[in-house]
């Protein structure tokens, strides 16, 4: 794991925060520019759905952009022989000791992602730090896949 800091925080006029992508970049040890950018996805969606975008509820807009970010990031991971696997906590016992992304509400009151190992947060990509505030966590693991399978999926 090589820590990468996010370059946009949540509620930013230039687009949604990129903590999730910073966490993926940290775990994959790559640059943010190597991964999909949700701000660019939002720009594309605004153009594609120009007549409807502003009328959509925020939850729908950001859900739509998150799904597209997830799909594009998943494809990038598959090109690297990995698949992202999302698991909703809490676990009956401690989560596996593996690198993961842990997401929950931040102390700033919005959804945030940090890099974890097991249940411990080891890197917060937000400039102010603070990790996540709640215990209702989602874990995203990176699972090695058969390269032949990945070639058919991508």
mmCIF file of C-alpha atoms in Angstrom:
data_model
loop_
_atom_site.group_PDB
_atom_site.id
_atom_site.type_symbol
_atom_site.label_atom_id
_atom_site.label_comp_id
_atom_site.label_asym_id
_atom_site.label_seq_id
_atom_site.Cartn_x
_atom_site.Cartn_y
_atom_site.Cartn_z
ATOM 1 C CA UNK A 1 0.000 0.000 0.000
ATOM 2 C CA UNK A 2 1.316 3.376 -1.047
ATOM 3 C CA UNK A 3 -0.773 6.262 0.412
ATOM 4 C CA UNK A 4 -2.427 8.573 -2.118
ATOM 5 C CA UNK A 5 -4.242 11.704 -0.930
ATOM 6 C CA UNK A 6 -7.539 12.772 -2.433
ATOM 7 C CA UNK A 7 -7.464 15.930 -4.556
ATOM 8 C CA UNK A 8 -11.132 16.904 -4.113
ATOM 9 C CA UNK A 9 -13.213 16.726 -0.965
ATOM 10 C CA UNK A 10 -16.981 16.189 -0.755
ATOM 11 C CA UNK A 11 -19.365 19.064 -1.516
ATOM 12 C CA UNK A 12 -16.802 20.559 -3.899
ATOM 13 C CA UNK A 13 -18.086 22.727 -6.790
ATOM 14 C CA UNK A 14 -15.534 21.043 -9.094
ATOM 15 C CA UNK A 15 -17.191 17.675 -8.617
ATOM 16 C CA UNK A 16 -17.651 14.993 -5.991
ATOM 17 C CA UNK A 17 -14.819 14.100 -3.654
ATOM 18 C CA UNK A 18 -12.401 11.419 -4.795
ATOM 19 C CA UNK A 19 -11.590 9.619 -1.532
ATOM 20 C CA UNK A 20 -12.713 6.271 -2.970
ATOM 21 C CA UNK A 21 -10.421 6.609 -5.984
ATOM 22 C CA UNK A 22 -7.552 7.717 -3.721
ATOM 23 C CA UNK A 23 -8.075 4.547 -1.665
ATOM 24 C CA UNK A 24 -8.101 2.354 -4.780
ATOM 25 C CA UNK A 25 -4.945 4.106 -6.036
ATOM 26 C CA UNK A 26 -3.304 3.577 -2.628
ATOM 27 C CA UNK A 27 -4.021 -0.148 -2.605
ATOM 28 C CA UNK A 28 -3.122 -0.664 -6.279
ATOM 29 C CA UNK A 29 -0.085 1.596 -5.828
ATOM 30 C CA UNK A 30 -0.923 3.691 -8.861
ATOM 31 C CA UNK A 31 -1.762 7.324 -9.537
ATOM 32 C CA UNK A 32 -5.215 8.894 -9.414
ATOM 33 C CA UNK A 33 -4.863 9.687 -13.132
ATOM 34 C CA UNK A 34 -4.734 5.931 -13.824
ATOM 35 C CA UNK A 35 -8.288 5.518 -12.499
ATOM 36 C CA UNK A 36 -11.728 6.805 -13.501
ATOM 37 C CA UNK A 37 -12.602 10.255 -12.138
ATOM 38 C CA UNK A 38 -16.128 10.727 -10.785
ATOM 39 C CA UNK A 39 -16.028 14.454 -11.604
ATOM 40 C CA UNK A 40 -15.524 13.556 -15.277
ATOM 41 C CA UNK A 41 -18.322 10.995 -15.038
ATOM 42 C CA UNK A 42 -20.651 13.660 -13.612
ATOM 43 C CA UNK A 43 -19.778 15.982 -16.520
ATOM 44 C CA UNK A 44 -20.611 13.176 -18.979
ATOM 45 C CA UNK A 45 -23.899 12.410 -17.214
ATOM 46 C CA UNK A 46 -24.879 16.096 -17.168
ATOM 47 C CA UNK A 47 -24.410 16.216 -20.940
ATOM 48 C CA UNK A 48 -26.126 12.874 -21.550
ATOM 49 C CA UNK A 49 -29.111 13.764 -19.352
ATOM 50 C CA UNK A 50 -29.059 17.552 -19.827
ATOM 51 C CA UNK A 51 -32.814 18.022 -19.835
ATOM 52 C CA UNK A 52 -33.320 15.910 -16.689
ATOM 53 C CA UNK A 53 -30.149 16.194 -14.573
ATOM 54 C CA UNK A 54 -31.018 19.318 -12.545
ATOM 55 C CA UNK A 55 -34.515 17.984 -11.811
ATOM 56 C CA UNK A 56 -33.290 14.693 -10.409
ATOM 57 C CA UNK A 57 -33.025 14.348 -6.621
ATOM 58 C CA UNK A 58 -29.422 14.499 -5.386
ATOM 59 C CA UNK A 59 -29.593 10.925 -4.111
ATOM 60 C CA UNK A 60 -30.502 9.713 -7.617
ATOM 61 C CA UNK A 61 -27.822 11.841 -9.360
ATOM 62 C CA UNK A 62 -25.030 10.751 -7.064
ATOM 63 C CA UNK A 63 -26.219 7.153 -7.056
ATOM 64 C CA UNK A 64 -26.049 7.191 -10.840
ATOM 65 C CA UNK A 65 -22.530 8.659 -10.897
ATOM 66 C CA UNK A 66 -21.368 6.259 -8.129
ATOM 67 C CA UNK A 67 -22.612 3.235 -10.095
ATOM 68 C CA UNK A 68 -20.722 4.386 -13.166
ATOM 69 C CA UNK A 69 -17.572 5.056 -11.099
ATOM 70 C CA UNK A 70 -17.843 1.580 -9.530
ATOM 71 C CA UNK A 71 -18.291 -0.097 -12.934
ATOM 72 C CA UNK A 72 -15.353 1.726 -14.529
ATOM 73 C CA UNK A 73 -13.094 1.128 -11.520
ATOM 74 C CA UNK A 74 -14.084 -2.539 -11.496
ATOM 75 C CA UNK A 75 -13.055 -2.811 -15.166
ATOM 76 C CA UNK A 76 -9.706 -1.155 -14.372
ATOM 77 C CA UNK A 77 -9.150 -3.595 -11.504
ATOM 78 C CA UNK A 78 -10.013 -6.535 -13.753
ATOM 79 C CA UNK A 79 -7.381 -5.390 -16.232
ATOM 80 C CA UNK A 80 -4.972 -5.804 -13.310
ATOM 81 C CA UNK A 81 -6.256 -9.298 -12.444
ATOM 82 C CA UNK A 82 -8.395 -8.180 -9.498
ATOM 83 C CA UNK A 83 -12.077 -7.812 -8.739
ATOM 84 C CA UNK A 84 -13.591 -5.549 -6.092
ATOM 85 C CA UNK A 85 -15.879 -7.352 -3.657
ATOM 86 C CA UNK A 86 -18.149 -5.242 -1.437
ATOM 87 C CA UNK A 87 -19.155 -6.683 1.944
ATOM 88 C CA UNK A 88 -21.501 -4.950 4.377
ATOM 89 C CA UNK A 89 -20.428 -5.060 8.033
ATOM 90 C CA UNK A 90 -20.653 -5.778 10.838
ATOM 91 C CA UNK A 91 -18.983 -9.187 10.820
ATOM 92 C CA UNK A 92 -19.722 -11.941 13.329
ATOM 93 C CA UNK A 93 -16.005 -11.891 14.132
ATOM 94 C CA UNK A 94 -13.126 -9.629 13.137
ATOM 95 C CA UNK A 95 -12.926 -8.998 9.377
ATOM 96 C CA UNK A 96 -10.116 -10.755 7.512
ATOM 97 C CA UNK A 97 -6.670 -9.203 7.808
ATOM 98 C CA UNK A 98 -6.363 -7.980 4.253
ATOM 99 C CA UNK A 99 -6.041 -4.615 2.567
ATOM 100 C CA UNK A 100 -9.469 -3.116 1.964
ATOM 101 C CA UNK A 101 -11.432 0.088 1.624
ATOM 102 C CA UNK A 102 -13.599 0.886 4.624
ATOM 103 C CA UNK A 103 -16.502 3.262 3.963
ATOM 104 C CA UNK A 104 -18.947 4.892 6.355
ATOM 105 C CA UNK A 105 -19.988 8.367 7.463
ATOM 106 C CA UNK A 106 -17.081 10.702 8.202
ATOM 107 C CA UNK A 107 -16.889 13.122 11.140
ATOM 108 C CA UNK A 108 -17.844 15.744 8.515
ATOM 109 C CA UNK A 109 -21.213 14.013 8.082
ATOM 110 C CA UNK A 110 -20.792 12.647 4.556
ATOM 111 C CA UNK A 111 -19.865 9.224 3.168
ATOM 112 C CA UNK A 112 -16.107 8.715 3.205
ATOM 113 C CA UNK A 113 -13.621 5.983 2.336
ATOM 114 C CA UNK A 114 -10.331 5.077 4.015
ATOM 115 C CA UNK A 115 -7.767 2.332 3.460
ATOM 116 C CA UNK A 116 -7.936 -0.389 6.053
ATOM 117 C CA UNK A 117 -6.244 -3.602 7.007
ATOM 118 C CA UNK A 118 -8.717 -5.845 8.779
ATOM 119 C CA UNK A 119 -10.881 -3.465 10.808
ATOM 120 C CA UNK A 120 -8.108 -0.897 11.358
ATOM 121 C CA UNK A 121 -7.928 2.292 9.314
ATOM 122 C CA UNK A 122 -4.328 2.782 8.176
ATOM 123 C CA UNK A 123 -4.716 5.645 5.695
ATOM 124 C CA UNK A 124 -7.266 8.445 5.507
ATOM 125 C CA UNK A 125 -6.921 10.232 2.151
ATOM 126 C CA UNK A 126 -8.750 13.363 3.395
ATOM 127 C CA UNK A 127 -6.416 16.292 4.176
ATOM 128 C CA UNK A 128 -8.058 16.798 7.598
ATOM 129 C CA UNK A 129 -7.963 13.095 8.507
ATOM 130 C CA UNK A 130 -10.483 11.965 11.081
ATOM 131 C CA UNK A 131 -11.293 8.602 9.513
ATOM 132 C CA UNK A 132 -14.890 7.526 9.721
ATOM 133 C CA UNK A 133 -17.291 8.211 12.557
ATOM 134 C CA UNK A 134 -19.702 5.318 12.543
ATOM 135 C CA UNK A 135 -19.377 1.594 12.983
ATOM 136 C CA UNK A 136 -21.906 0.815 10.221
ATOM 137 C CA UNK A 137 -19.165 0.063 7.718
ATOM 138 C CA UNK A 138 -18.862 -1.305 4.226
ATOM 139 C CA UNK A 139 -15.672 -3.137 3.282
ATOM 140 C CA UNK A 140 -14.347 -3.443 -0.255
ATOM 141 C CA UNK A 141 -11.802 -6.193 -0.830
ATOM 142 C CA UNK A 142 -9.606 -6.801 -3.854
ATOM 143 C CA UNK A 143 -9.762 -10.428 -4.913
ATOM 144 C CA UNK A 144 -7.372 -12.037 -7.405
ATOM 145 C CA UNK A 145 -9.149 -13.503 -10.400
ATOM 146 C CA UNK A 146 -8.131 -15.871 -13.144
ATOM 147 C CA UNK A 147 -6.670 -13.730 -15.966
ATOM 148 C CA UNK A 148 -8.557 -15.783 -18.572
ATOM 149 C CA UNK A 149 -11.837 -14.955 -16.824
ATOM 150 C CA UNK A 150 -10.887 -11.278 -16.617
ATOM 151 C CA UNK A 151 -10.177 -11.156 -20.357
ATOM 152 C CA UNK A 152 -13.716 -12.326 -21.107
ATOM 153 C CA UNK A 153 -15.316 -9.886 -18.608
ATOM 154 C CA UNK A 154 -13.503 -6.672 -19.584
#
